[in-house]
PDB file of C-alpha atoms in Angstrom:
ATOM      1  CA  UNK P1391      24.978 131.100 -40.743  1.00  0.00           C
ATOM      2  CA  UNK P1392      25.800 127.939 -42.574  1.00  0.00           C
ATOM      3  CA  UNK P1393      24.094 124.672 -41.711  1.00  0.00           C
ATOM      4  CA  UNK P1394      26.294 122.051 -40.060  1.00  0.00           C
ATOM      5  CA  UNK P1395      27.202 119.205 -42.327  1.00  0.00           C
ATOM      6  CA  UNK P1396      27.158 115.549 -41.455  1.00  0.00           C
ATOM      7  CA  UNK P1397      30.081 113.440 -42.529  1.00  0.00           C
ATOM      8  CA  UNK P1398      28.454 110.209 -43.701  1.00  0.00           C
ATOM      9  CA  UNK P1399      31.745 108.377 -43.263  1.00  0.00           C
ATOM     10  CA  UNK P1400      31.466 109.053 -39.531  1.00  0.00           C
ATOM     11  CA  UNK P1401      27.746 108.339 -39.238  1.00  0.00           C
ATOM     12  CA  UNK P1402      27.243 104.708 -38.143  1.00  0.00           C
ATOM     13  CA  UNK P1403      23.661 104.737 -39.412  1.00  0.00           C
ATOM     14  CA  UNK P1404      24.885 105.082 -43.008  1.00  0.00           C
ATOM     15  CA  UNK P1405      27.561 102.405 -42.862  1.00  0.00           C
ATOM     16  CA  UNK P1406      26.783  99.324 -44.996  1.00  0.00           C
ATOM     17  CA  UNK P1407      27.410  96.947 -42.072  1.00  0.00           C
ATOM     18  CA  UNK P1408      24.784  98.694 -39.954  1.00  0.00           C
ATOM     19  CA  UNK P1409      22.294  98.741 -42.828  1.00  0.00           C
ATOM     20  CA  UNK P1410      22.823  95.046 -43.548  1.00  0.00           C
ATOM     21  CA  UNK P1411      22.405  94.182 -39.865  1.00  0.00           C
ATOM     22  CA  UNK P1412      19.166  96.156 -39.688  1.00  0.00           C
ATOM     23  CA  UNK P1413      17.851  94.360 -42.767  1.00  0.00           C
ATOM     24  CA  UNK P1414      18.760  90.971 -41.289  1.00  0.00           C
ATOM     25  CA  UNK P1415      16.911  91.691 -38.045  1.00  0.00           C
ATOM     26  CA  UNK P1416      13.916  93.052 -39.983  1.00  0.00           C
ATOM     27  CA  UNK P1417      13.687  89.880 -42.053  1.00  0.00           C
ATOM     28  CA  UNK P1418      14.026  87.661 -38.993  1.00  0.00           C
ATOM     29  CA  UNK P1419      11.206  89.573 -37.338  1.00  0.00           C
ATOM     30  CA  UNK P1420       9.185  89.393 -40.553  1.00  0.00           C
ATOM     31  CA  UNK P1421       9.755  85.653 -40.684  1.00  0.00           C
ATOM     32  CA  UNK P1422       8.035  85.663 -37.361  1.00  0.00           C
ATOM     33  CA  UNK P1423      10.563  84.095 -35.039  1.00  0.00           C
ATOM     34  CA  UNK P1424       9.540  85.247 -31.577  1.00  0.00           C
ATOM     35  CA  UNK P1425      11.568  88.034 -30.043  1.00  0.00           C
ATOM     36  CA  UNK P1426      13.655  85.734 -27.866  1.00  0.00           C
ATOM     37  CA  UNK P1427      15.144  84.262 -31.024  1.00  0.00           C
ATOM     38  CA  UNK P1428      16.198  87.541 -32.659  1.00  0.00           C
ATOM     39  CA  UNK P1429      20.017  87.831 -32.538  1.00  0.00           C
ATOM     40  CA  UNK P1430      21.300  90.739 -30.484  1.00  0.00           C
ATOM     41  CA  UNK P1431      22.662  93.454 -32.776  1.00  0.00           C
ATOM     42  CA  UNK P1432      22.193  91.658 -36.083  1.00  0.00           C
ATOM     43  CA  UNK P1433      25.340  90.272 -37.644  1.00  0.00           C
ATOM     44  CA  UNK P1434      26.171  87.686 -40.211  1.00  0.00           C
ATOM     45  CA  UNK P1435      26.083  83.935 -39.766  1.00  0.00           C
ATOM     46  CA  UNK P1436      27.730  81.338 -41.917  1.00  0.00           C
ATOM     47  CA  UNK P1437      25.528  78.613 -43.350  1.00  0.00           C
ATOM     48  CA  UNK P1438      25.244  75.714 -40.950  1.00  0.00           C
ATOM     49  CA  UNK P1439      26.523  72.371 -42.226  1.00  0.00           C
ATOM     50  CA  UNK P1440      23.636  70.195 -43.213  1.00  0.00           C
ATOM     51  CA  UNK P1441      22.733  67.643 -40.569  1.00  0.00           C
ATOM     52  CA  UNK P1442      20.169  65.811 -42.665  1.00  0.00           C
ATOM     53  CA  UNK P1443      20.761  62.193 -43.518  1.00  0.00           C
ATOM     54  CA  UNK P1444      19.294  59.379 -45.474  1.00  0.00           C
ATOM     55  CA  UNK P1445      19.143  57.120 -42.438  1.00  0.00           C
ATOM     56  CA  UNK P1446      16.491  54.484 -42.246  1.00  0.00           C
ATOM     57  CA  UNK P1447      13.419  54.882 -40.105  1.00  0.00           C
ATOM     58  CA  UNK P1448      13.845  53.876 -36.494  1.00  0.00           C
ATOM     59  CA  UNK P1449      10.128  53.208 -36.121  1.00  0.00           C
ATOM     60  CA  UNK P1450       7.683  55.016 -33.904  1.00  0.00           C
ATOM     61  CA  UNK P1451       8.538  57.587 -31.259  1.00  0.00           C
ATOM     62  CA  UNK P1452       9.275  56.246 -27.820  1.00  0.00           C
ATOM     63  CA  UNK P1453       6.290  54.654 -26.139  1.00  0.00           C
ATOM     64  CA  UNK P1454       6.960  56.531 -22.900  1.00  0.00           C
ATOM     65  CA  UNK P1455       6.445  59.900 -24.583  1.00  0.00           C
ATOM     66  CA  UNK P1456       3.088  61.646 -24.347  1.00  0.00           C
ATOM     67  CA  UNK P1457       0.788  60.900 -27.258  1.00  0.00           C
ATOM     68  CA  UNK P1458      -0.214  63.626 -29.682  1.00  0.00           C
ATOM     69  CA  UNK P1459      -2.852  65.902 -28.163  1.00  0.00           C
ATOM     70  CA  UNK P1460      -5.008  65.538 -31.267  1.00  0.00           C
ATOM     71  CA  UNK P1461      -4.204  61.947 -32.154  1.00  0.00           C
ATOM     72  CA  UNK P1462      -1.760  62.488 -35.024  1.00  0.00           C
ATOM     73  CA  UNK P1463       0.340  59.380 -35.763  1.00  0.00           C
ATOM     74  CA  UNK P1464       4.042  59.574 -34.922  1.00  0.00           C
ATOM     75  CA  UNK P1465       4.944  58.117 -38.296  1.00  0.00           C
ATOM     76  CA  UNK P1466       8.403  57.873 -39.800  1.00  0.00           C
ATOM     77  CA  UNK P1467      11.248  58.943 -37.507  1.00  0.00           C
ATOM     78  CA  UNK P1468      13.826  59.349 -40.298  1.00  0.00           C
ATOM     79  CA  UNK P1469      15.050  62.890 -40.942  1.00  0.00           C
ATOM     80  CA  UNK P1470      14.150  64.027 -44.479  1.00  0.00           C
ATOM     81  CA  UNK P1471      17.060  64.285 -46.910  1.00  0.00           C
ATOM     82  CA  UNK P1472      15.078  65.936 -49.712  1.00  0.00           C
ATOM     83  CA  UNK P1473      12.219  68.382 -50.100  1.00  0.00           C
ATOM     84  CA  UNK P1474       9.125  66.879 -48.430  1.00  0.00           C
ATOM     85  CA  UNK P1475       6.895  65.469 -51.147  1.00  0.00           C
ATOM     86  CA  UNK P1476       3.520  66.974 -51.967  1.00  0.00           C
ATOM     87  CA  UNK P1477       3.703  69.721 -49.355  1.00  0.00           C
ATOM     88  CA  UNK P1478       0.530  71.777 -49.229  1.00  0.00           C
ATOM     89  CA  UNK P1479       0.759  75.436 -48.308  1.00  0.00           C
ATOM     90  CA  UNK P1480      -1.800  77.974 -47.212  1.00  0.00           C
ATOM     91  CA  UNK P1481      -1.520  81.702 -46.694  1.00  0.00           C
ATOM     92  CA  UNK P1482      -1.634  82.975 -43.143  1.00  0.00           C
ATOM     93  CA  UNK P1483      -1.838  86.689 -43.737  1.00  0.00           C
ATOM     94  CA  UNK P1484       0.717  87.184 -46.499  1.00  0.00           C
ATOM     95  CA  UNK P1485       3.012  84.323 -45.541  1.00  0.00           C
ATOM     96  CA  UNK P1486       2.769  80.735 -46.755  1.00  0.00           C
ATOM     97  CA  UNK P1487       2.682  78.053 -44.048  1.00  0.00           C
ATOM     98  CA  UNK P1488       2.912  74.274 -44.597  1.00  0.00           C
ATOM     99  CA  UNK P1489      -0.177  72.311 -43.645  1.00  0.00           C
ATOM    100  CA  UNK P1490      -0.997  68.625 -43.301  1.00  0.00           C
ATOM    101  CA  UNK P1491      -3.832  68.370 -40.743  1.00  0.00           C
ATOM    102  CA  UNK P1492      -4.021  64.569 -40.643  1.00  0.00           C
ATOM    103  CA  UNK P1493      -0.345  63.669 -41.011  1.00  0.00           C
ATOM    104  CA  UNK P1494       2.158  66.285 -39.812  1.00  0.00           C
ATOM    105  CA  UNK P1495       0.019  69.159 -38.506  1.00  0.00           C
ATOM    106  CA  UNK P1496      -1.309  71.569 -37.613  1.00  0.00           C
ATOM    107  CA  UNK P1497      -3.997  69.190 -36.429  1.00  0.00           C
ATOM    108  CA  UNK P1498      -5.857  72.009 -34.663  1.00  0.00           C
ATOM    109  CA  UNK P1499      -6.603  75.526 -35.886  1.00  0.00           C
ATOM    110  CA  UNK P1500      -8.497  77.727 -33.439  1.00  0.00           C
ATOM    111  CA  UNK P1501     -10.792  80.666 -34.111  1.00  0.00           C
ATOM    112  CA  UNK P1502      -8.089  83.001 -32.757  1.00  0.00           C
ATOM    113  CA  UNK P1503      -5.666  81.710 -35.389  1.00  0.00           C
ATOM    114  CA  UNK P1504      -3.633  79.422 -33.135  1.00  0.00           C
ATOM    115  CA  UNK P1505      -2.155  76.538 -35.130  1.00  0.00           C
ATOM    116  CA  UNK P1506      -1.067  73.634 -32.945  1.00  0.00           C
ATOM    117  CA  UNK P1507      -0.755  69.860 -32.629  1.00  0.00           C
ATOM    118  CA  UNK P1508       2.085  68.514 -34.741  1.00  0.00           C
ATOM    119  CA  UNK P1509       3.244  64.957 -35.307  1.00  0.00           C
ATOM    120  CA  UNK P1510       5.870  63.436 -33.028  1.00  0.00           C
ATOM    121  CA  UNK P1511       8.382  63.065 -35.866  1.00  0.00           C
ATOM    122  CA  UNK P1512      11.094  65.049 -37.666  1.00  0.00           C
ATOM    123  CA  UNK P1513       8.598  66.297 -40.240  1.00  0.00           C
ATOM    124  CA  UNK P1514       6.161  67.152 -37.474  1.00  0.00           C
ATOM    125  CA  UNK P1515       8.877  69.237 -35.816  1.00  0.00           C
ATOM    126  CA  UNK P1516       9.621  70.946 -39.139  1.00  0.00           C
ATOM    127  CA  UNK P1517       5.953  71.821 -39.627  1.00  0.00           C
ATOM    128  CA  UNK P1518       5.761  73.045 -36.027  1.00  0.00           C
ATOM    129  CA  UNK P1519       8.788  75.349 -36.352  1.00  0.00           C
ATOM    130  CA  UNK P1520       7.500  76.739 -39.633  1.00  0.00           C
ATOM    131  CA  UNK P1521       4.007  77.420 -38.331  1.00  0.00           C
ATOM    132  CA  UNK P1522       5.323  79.036 -35.143  1.00  0.00           C
ATOM    133  CA  UNK P1523       7.380  81.373 -37.321  1.00  0.00           C
ATOM    134  CA  UNK P1524       4.436  82.254 -39.524  1.00  0.00           C
ATOM    135  CA  UNK P1525       2.099  82.787 -36.562  1.00  0.00           C
ATOM    136  CA  UNK P1526       4.510  85.202 -34.942  1.00  0.00           C
ATOM    137  CA  UNK P1527       5.014  87.041 -38.230  1.00  0.00           C
ATOM    138  CA  UNK P1528       1.312  87.727 -38.488  1.00  0.00           C
ATOM    139  CA  UNK P1529       0.985  89.465 -35.134  1.00  0.00           C
ATOM    140  CA  UNK P1530       0.421  86.478 -32.852  1.00  0.00           C
ATOM    141  CA  UNK P1531       3.747  86.400 -30.996  1.00  0.00           C
ATOM    142  CA  UNK P1532       2.063  86.709 -27.592  1.00  0.00           C
ATOM    143  CA  UNK P1533      -0.265  83.839 -28.443  1.00  0.00           C
ATOM    144  CA  UNK P1534       2.803  81.778 -29.357  1.00  0.00           C
ATOM    145  CA  UNK P1535       4.408  82.607 -25.986  1.00  0.00           C
ATOM    146  CA  UNK P1536       1.252  81.685 -24.126  1.00  0.00           C
ATOM    147  CA  UNK P1537       0.294  78.482 -25.940  1.00  0.00           C
ATOM    148  CA  UNK P1538       3.262  77.178 -27.921  1.00  0.00           C
ATOM    149  CA  UNK P1539       6.276  77.750 -25.661  1.00  0.00           C
ATOM    150  CA  UNK P1540       7.641  75.475 -22.944  1.00  0.00           C
ATOM    151  CA  UNK P1541       6.715  76.895 -19.510  1.00  0.00           C
ATOM    152  CA  UNK P1542       9.626  78.381 -17.605  1.00  0.00           C
ATOM    153  CA  UNK P1543      11.137  81.622 -16.279  1.00  0.00           C
ATOM    154  CA  UNK P1544      12.398  82.697 -19.706  1.00  0.00           C
ATOM    155  CA  UNK P1545       8.915  82.369 -21.172  1.00  0.00           C
ATOM    156  CA  UNK P1546       7.383  84.176 -18.196  1.00  0.00           C
ATOM    157  CA  UNK P1547       9.862  87.032 -18.580  1.00  0.00           C
ATOM    158  CA  UNK P1548       8.850  87.487 -22.200  1.00  0.00           C
ATOM    159  CA  UNK P1549       5.164  87.486 -21.322  1.00  0.00           C
ATOM    160  CA  UNK P1550       5.819  90.230 -18.775  1.00  0.00           C
ATOM    161  CA  UNK P1551       7.326  92.492 -21.432  1.00  0.00           C
ATOM    162  CA  UNK P1552       5.161  94.851 -23.530  1.00  0.00           C
ATOM    163  CA  UNK P1553       4.579  93.533 -27.020  1.00  0.00           C
ATOM    164  CA  UNK P1554       6.409  95.762 -29.528  1.00  0.00           C
ATOM    165  CA  UNK P1555       4.688  97.201 -32.547  1.00  0.00           C
ATOM    166  CA  UNK P1556       5.828  95.962 -35.941  1.00  0.00           C
ATOM    167  CA  UNK P1557       7.592  98.765 -37.796  1.00  0.00           C
ATOM    168  CA  UNK P1558       9.327  97.066 -40.711  1.00  0.00           C
ATOM    169  CA  UNK P1559       7.854  96.878 -44.189  1.00  0.00           C
ATOM    170  CA  UNK P1560      10.103  93.930 -44.998  1.00  0.00           C
ATOM    171  CA  UNK P1561       8.261  90.672 -45.560  1.00  0.00           C
ATOM    172  CA  UNK P1562       9.787  87.213 -45.767  1.00  0.00           C
ATOM    173  CA  UNK P1563       8.852  83.741 -46.957  1.00  0.00           C
ATOM    174  CA  UNK P1564      10.197  80.351 -45.930  1.00  0.00           C
ATOM    175  CA  UNK P1565      12.820  79.262 -48.462  1.00  0.00           C
ATOM    176  CA  UNK P1566      14.438  76.143 -46.993  1.00  0.00           C
ATOM    177  CA  UNK P1567      15.347  74.222 -43.856  1.00  0.00           C
ATOM    178  CA  UNK P1568      17.809  72.059 -41.984  1.00  0.00           C
ATOM    179  CA  UNK P1569      17.045  69.586 -39.244  1.00  0.00           C
ATOM    180  CA  UNK P1570      20.122  70.296 -37.172  1.00  0.00           C
ATOM    181  CA  UNK P1571      19.270  67.746 -34.504  1.00  0.00           C
ATOM    182  CA  UNK P1572      16.392  65.477 -33.608  1.00  0.00           C
ATOM    183  CA  UNK P1573      15.434  62.943 -30.993  1.00  0.00           C
ATOM    184  CA  UNK P1574      11.971  62.054 -29.693  1.00  0.00           C
ATOM    185  CA  UNK P1575      12.162  64.698 -26.953  1.00  0.00           C
ATOM    186  CA  UNK P1576      14.027  67.604 -28.548  1.00  0.00           C
ATOM    187  CA  UNK P1577      14.771  69.056 -31.962  1.00  0.00           C
ATOM    188  CA  UNK P1578      16.472  72.063 -33.488  1.00  0.00           C
ATOM    189  CA  UNK P1579      15.019  73.115 -36.828  1.00  0.00           C
ATOM    190  CA  UNK P1580      16.825  75.790 -38.842  1.00  0.00           C
ATOM    191  CA  UNK P1581      14.483  77.824 -41.036  1.00  0.00           C
ATOM    192  CA  UNK P1582      15.931  79.738 -43.987  1.00  0.00           C
ATOM    193  CA  UNK P1583      13.887  82.688 -45.219  1.00  0.00           C
ATOM    194  CA  UNK P1584      14.080  85.073 -48.128  1.00  0.00           C
ATOM    195  CA  UNK P1585      13.086  88.683 -47.628  1.00  0.00           C
ATOM    196  CA  UNK P1586      11.140  90.757 -50.090  1.00  0.00           C
ATOM    197  CA  UNK P1587      14.401  92.612 -50.732  1.00  0.00           C
ATOM    198  CA  UNK P1588      16.181  89.361 -51.679  1.00  0.00           C
ATOM    199  CA  UNK P1589      18.245  88.977 -48.493  1.00  0.00           C
ATOM    200  CA  UNK P1590      18.511  85.528 -46.926  1.00  0.00           C
ATOM    201  CA  UNK P1591      18.611  84.684 -43.233  1.00  0.00           C
ATOM    202  CA  UNK P1592      18.662  81.521 -41.171  1.00  0.00           C
ATOM    203  CA  UNK P1593      17.057  81.101 -37.767  1.00  0.00           C
ATOM    204  CA  UNK P1594      17.435  78.024 -35.534  1.00  0.00           C
ATOM    205  CA  UNK P1595      14.196  77.147 -33.731  1.00  0.00           C
ATOM    206  CA  UNK P1596      14.685  74.889 -30.667  1.00  0.00           C
ATOM    207  CA  UNK P1597      11.721  72.658 -29.824  1.00  0.00           C
ATOM    208  CA  UNK P1598      10.768  70.255 -27.066  1.00  0.00           C
ATOM    209  CA  UNK P1599       8.070  67.560 -27.060  1.00  0.00           C
ATOM    210  CA  UNK P1600       5.919  68.769 -24.175  1.00  0.00           C
ATOM    211  CA  UNK P1601       2.409  67.659 -23.174  1.00  0.00           C
ATOM    212  CA  UNK P1602       1.779  65.941 -26.475  1.00  0.00           C
ATOM    213  CA  UNK P1603       2.973  68.643 -28.874  1.00  0.00           C
ATOM    214  CA  UNK P1604       6.109  70.410 -30.097  1.00  0.00           C
ATOM    215  CA  UNK P1605       6.717  73.592 -28.097  1.00  0.00           C
ATOM    216  CA  UNK P1606       9.294  76.354 -28.555  1.00  0.00           C
ATOM    217  CA  UNK P1607      12.145  76.441 -26.052  1.00  0.00           C
ATOM    218  CA  UNK P1608      12.834  80.079 -25.114  1.00  0.00           C
ATOM    219  CA  UNK P1609      16.632  80.333 -24.743  1.00  0.00           C
ATOM    220  CA  UNK P1610      18.105  81.787 -21.569  1.00  0.00           C
ATOM    221  CA  UNK P1611      20.699  83.699 -23.614  1.00  0.00           C
ATOM    222  CA  UNK P1612      18.085  85.439 -25.772  1.00  0.00           C
ATOM    223  CA  UNK P1613      19.634  84.211 -29.018  1.00  0.00           C
ATOM    224  CA  UNK P1614      19.802  80.971 -30.954  1.00  0.00           C
ATOM    225  CA  UNK P1615      22.446  82.208 -33.400  1.00  0.00           C
ATOM    226  CA  UNK P1616      20.403  83.335 -36.392  1.00  0.00           C
ATOM    227  CA  UNK P1617      21.808  85.690 -38.981  1.00  0.00           C
ATOM    228  CA  UNK P1618      22.386  86.463 -42.628  1.00  0.00           C
ATOM    229  CA  UNK P1619      23.441  83.773 -45.106  1.00  0.00           C
ATOM    230  CA  UNK P1620      24.768  84.239 -48.627  1.00  0.00           C
ATOM    231  CA  UNK P1621      22.827  81.414 -50.257  1.00  0.00           C
ATOM    232  CA  UNK P1622      20.897  78.219 -49.538  1.00  0.00           C
ATOM    233  CA  UNK P1623      23.906  75.903 -49.676  1.00  0.00           C
ATOM    234  CA  UNK P1624      23.432  73.213 -47.030  1.00  0.00           C
ATOM    235  CA  UNK P1625      19.691  73.817 -46.817  1.00  0.00           C
ATOM    236  CA  UNK P1626      16.910  71.722 -48.311  1.00  0.00           C
ATOM    237  CA  UNK P1627      14.855  74.048 -50.553  1.00  0.00           C
ATOM    238  CA  UNK P1628      11.241  74.319 -49.395  1.00  0.00           C
ATOM    239  CA  UNK P1629       8.818  77.122 -50.137  1.00  0.00           C
ATOM    240  CA  UNK P1630       5.180  77.803 -50.823  1.00  0.00           C
ATOM    241  CA  UNK P1631       5.483  80.887 -53.025  1.00  0.00           C
TER     242      UNK P1631
END
């Protein structure tokens, strides 16, 4: 009796589009964006137009906003138009995270690995989004939900789900960013990452200034529109490795 043959042309698991989508999702997970931000079913996203500008500083953050929980200065409110100068990076697990404890954050690093307290500024939001991504990539997604997400039903729903086990061997490093939008209360930071296989993805990270720190906004739709990109056009290059 002959063994049945499988026609690879009819097997969706062998189709390039499926393989690419799986790689994209694996890299996004490796980047560490919490599960609510992983796009449903993979897919490809076009590079977002850069929203950075060379505008002048508008001074300090609004006086009515809560002060930083660890006393970091608000600093310059202008969105960066170039790679942040003199960025220092440190490895969290195998992934490089930006660090500036007295200027941009994280101003607090706990024994359990939690990295929190970021400046009330565009660069503070950038450092917050990057560190949230790195924390989640190193197995601390639940800690991110609990401590670094805005309270609400979407967050609660995620906390009530079992935490999945990481299965991908793909690793990723931060490669660039966009500040898509920013005001003293809300920001959307787009992180570009490069996988160990060379693939590039972008992931928007929505943030809200809440109780004196930048917190992740868990989207009701379950997706912020991340996906594969062909290159870093429109992104400001920024990496630690």
